[in-house]
């Protein structure tokens, strides 16, 4: 709605500005033609010539000619032109020329500049070689005609500038509002996730601690130790989770020192796939590898790179409701190694594709928290890929699955 009304305002303004410009230009042209007619009449009078003065023509936007029967002295012509321009209120810099068909050239040309600073500027009238091959002409050229007309349109120029400023401001505010809205949504989602993720271990620890204060439990060493180990394990899980979130959330590729070792991408993928097989078996899924790239050597950090593959595999399983069917393939394209991780999961809506690599972003699922996560996995993946001067993109269709495509530089 806002965009439609803004476009209407811009279109309206454009229409009126061009109308006003045309009007001013026609006024200017008429004044020039009248002046030229005046000049020619005067010359004819002086020469006691009774021919008519119909030979005034506009040959181009800023170029005018007038037929005469004889070449007038330049000084006379200039005086007459100035006189007529004064009468018609034209105060623009002009160039005039006198053309003689016998010599087939401009006999004389001069610029009359009211602004003394520009007197050295080259003459432009000589480039307007649009002269007919016969007769004598006087020619007029206005090098600054457009500026002169625009000067008459000050109101329109200012009003257009104000409209442009309003539009810039408007776009800025809308952008800011949208960003704020997204940020607050992401924040609310993150707090929700955090609560869900942390609540379970905290309440388990709480319950176990409470049990430990029960005298019956205290006397039974077996039960006591099992509660102690529950507390230990849950505490460990909690710490790991908090550490991971903090580590990734504060990940700054400029501060992390990456190792620069030669890696075999195929080897890393094969190892990650082997480790992942247990998860696949749990879900009754299928993981297949098509490692067809002839050159799989890249320079990078083994640990981070393994994490990248692992994160993508993790997501491919997490975001599929049926038994996951995952395929990892590699190919060579030019100097790049292309790795595709394809799944048959729930897919991602188009409107989210640009956001999923942002920190804390999770595709909104309302209040359902069936898949755990903090929206950090893909942020980490992208950060690492970019740090390796690679690229990452995603293709996805809702309900059909997603393909994450990594392009790395071969050695
Ligand atoms: P999370 O911890 O939520 O998994 P990620 O950064 O890994 O965070 O992913 C961001 C969002 O992108 C997820 O919330 C999910 O909605 C979507 N997503 C990521 N990978 C996939 C996938 N393979 N299939 C469908 N959706 C995915």
Coordinates of N, CA, C and O in Angstrom, one line a residue, residues 68 70-78 96-101 105-110 125 131 136-140:
X68 N 19.5 34.1 -44.9 CA 19.5 35.5 -45.3 C 20.2 35.5 -46.7 O 20.7 34.5 -47.2
X70 N 22.5 37.6 -47.8 CA 23.9 38.1 -47.8 C 24.6 37.9 -46.4 O 23.9 37.7 -45.4
X71 N 25.9 37.8 -46.4 CA 26.5 37.6 -45.1 C 26.6 39.0 -44.4 O 27.3 39.9 -44.9
X72 N 26.0 39.1 -43.2 CA 26.1 40.4 -42.5 C 27.4 40.5 -41.8 O 28.1 39.5 -41.5
X73 N 27.9 41.7 -41.5 CA 29.1 41.9 -40.8 C 28.9 41.3 -39.4 O 27.9 41.6 -38.8
X74 N 29.9 40.6 -38.8 CA 29.7 40.0 -37.5 C 29.3 41.0 -36.4 O 28.5 40.7 -35.6
X75 N 29.9 42.1 -36.4 CA 29.7 43.0 -35.4 C 28.2 43.5 -35.4 O 27.5 43.5 -34.3
X76 N 27.7 43.7 -36.6 CA 26.3 44.1 -36.7 C 25.4 43.0 -36.2 O 24.5 43.2 -35.4
X77 N 25.7 41.8 -36.6 CA 24.9 40.6 -36.3 C 24.9 40.5 -34.7 O 23.8 40.3 -34.1
X78 N 26.0 40.6 -34.1 CA 26.1 40.4 -32.7 C 25.3 41.4 -31.9 O 24.5 41.2 -31.0
X96 N 27.2 32.2 -32.1 CA 26.6 32.5 -33.4 C 27.6 32.2 -34.5 O 28.8 32.3 -34.3
X97 N 27.1 31.9 -35.7 CA 28.0 31.6 -36.8 C 27.4 32.2 -38.1 O 26.1 32.3 -38.2
X98 N 28.2 32.5 -39.0 CA 27.8 33.0 -40.3 C 28.3 32.0 -41.3 O 29.5 31.7 -41.4
X99 N 27.3 31.4 -42.1 CA 27.7 30.4 -43.1 C 27.5 30.9 -44.5 O 26.6 31.6 -44.8
X100 N 28.5 30.6 -45.3 CA 28.5 31.1 -46.7 C 28.6 29.9 -47.6 O 29.5 29.1 -47.5
X101 N 27.6 29.7 -48.5 CA 27.5 28.6 -49.3 C 28.6 28.6 -50.4 O 29.0 27.6 -50.9
X105 N 31.4 26.8 -45.9 CA 32.0 26.7 -44.5 C 31.5 27.9 -43.7 O 30.8 28.8 -44.2
X106 N 31.7 27.8 -42.4 CA 31.4 28.9 -41.5 C 32.4 30.0 -41.6 O 33.6 29.7 -41.5
X107 N 32.0 31.1 -42.0 CA 32.9 32.2 -42.2 C 33.4 32.8 -40.9 O 34.5 33.2 -40.7
X108 N 32.4 32.8 -40.0 CA 32.8 33.5 -38.7 C 31.9 32.8 -37.6 O 30.8 32.5 -37.8
X109 N 32.5 32.6 -36.5 CA 31.8 32.0 -35.3 C 32.3 32.6 -34.0 O 33.5 32.9 -33.9
X110 N 31.4 32.8 -33.1 CA 31.9 33.4 -31.8 C 30.9 33.1 -30.7 O 29.8 32.8 -30.9
X125 N 29.5 25.4 -31.7 CA 28.6 25.6 -32.9 C 29.2 25.0 -34.2 O 28.5 24.5 -35.0
X131 N 24.3 22.2 -41.8 CA 23.9 23.3 -42.7 C 23.5 22.7 -44.0 O 24.0 21.7 -44.5
X136 N 22.9 31.5 -47.7 CA 23.6 32.1 -46.6 C 22.8 31.9 -45.3 O 21.6 32.0 -45.4
X137 N 23.5 31.6 -44.3 CA 22.8 31.4 -43.0 C 23.4 32.1 -41.9 O 24.6 32.3 -41.9
X138 N 22.6 32.5 -40.9 CA 23.2 32.8 -39.6 C 22.7 31.6 -38.7 O 21.6 31.1 -38.9
X139 N 23.6 31.2 -37.8 CA 23.2 30.1 -37.0 C 23.4 30.5 -35.5 O 24.3 31.3 -35.2
X140 N 22.6 29.9 -34.7 CA 22.7 30.2 -33.2 C 22.7 28.9 -32.5 O 22.0 27.9 -32.8

